[in-house]
Short mmCIF file of C-alpha atoms in Angstrom, two decimals:
data_model
loop_
_atom_site.label_atom_id
_atom_site.label_comp_id
_atom_site.label_asym_id
_atom_site.label_seq_id
_atom_site.Cartn_x
_atom_site.Cartn_y
_atom_site.Cartn_z
CA MET A 1 65.31 391.03 -61.45
CA THR A 2 66.29 389.89 -64.83
CA GLU A 3 68.16 386.72 -62.89
CA VAL A 4 64.33 385.92 -61.66
CA ALA A 5 63.20 385.66 -65.99
CA ARG A 6 65.85 384.28 -66.64
CA ILE A 7 64.63 381.13 -64.55
CA ILE A 8 61.20 381.51 -64.92
CA LEU A 9 61.93 381.53 -68.75
CA GLY A 10 64.60 378.68 -68.23
CA LEU A 11 61.72 376.77 -67.05
CA ARG A 12 59.39 377.34 -69.59
CA ALA A 13 61.77 376.02 -71.69
CA ASP A 14 61.82 372.50 -70.03
CA GLY A 15 57.91 372.01 -69.59
CA TRP A 16 56.92 373.17 -66.10
CA ASP A 17 53.65 374.93 -66.50
CA GLU A 18 53.42 377.82 -63.84
CA LYS A 19 51.65 376.56 -61.75
CA LYS A 20 54.86 374.86 -60.90
CA ILE A 21 57.03 377.36 -61.36
CA ASN A 22 54.93 379.29 -58.81
CA ASP A 23 55.05 376.43 -56.51
CA PHE A 24 58.85 376.58 -57.41
CA MET A 25 58.70 380.58 -56.37
CA LEU A 26 56.71 380.45 -52.96
CA PHE A 27 59.38 377.10 -51.85
CA ILE A 28 62.43 379.53 -52.41
CA GLY A 29 60.51 382.24 -50.86
CA THR A 30 59.99 380.80 -47.74
CA GLY A 31 61.04 377.45 -47.55
CA GLU A 32 57.32 375.52 -47.06
CA GLU A 33 57.77 371.92 -48.02
CA GLN A 34 54.29 371.88 -49.45
CA TYR A 35 55.71 374.04 -52.81
CA LYS A 36 59.18 371.73 -52.83
CA PRO A 37 59.26 369.77 -55.95
CA LYS A 38 58.45 366.47 -56.49
CA GLU A 39 61.03 364.01 -57.99
CA LYS A 40 60.38 363.24 -61.15
CA ASN A 41 60.26 359.12 -61.86
CA SER A 42 62.50 358.18 -63.92
CA GLU A 43 60.82 354.80 -65.04
CA ASN A 44 58.62 356.13 -66.69
#
């Protein structure tokens, strides 16, 4: 559980909101593409 907490805290520190974190955790657990994080556009 400590590792999960560190991942969540790291994602928050990187500016992720709660929905994005939850979707990422669902993607890790289920592998469903609908929860897969989208690539950031580096041209912004």
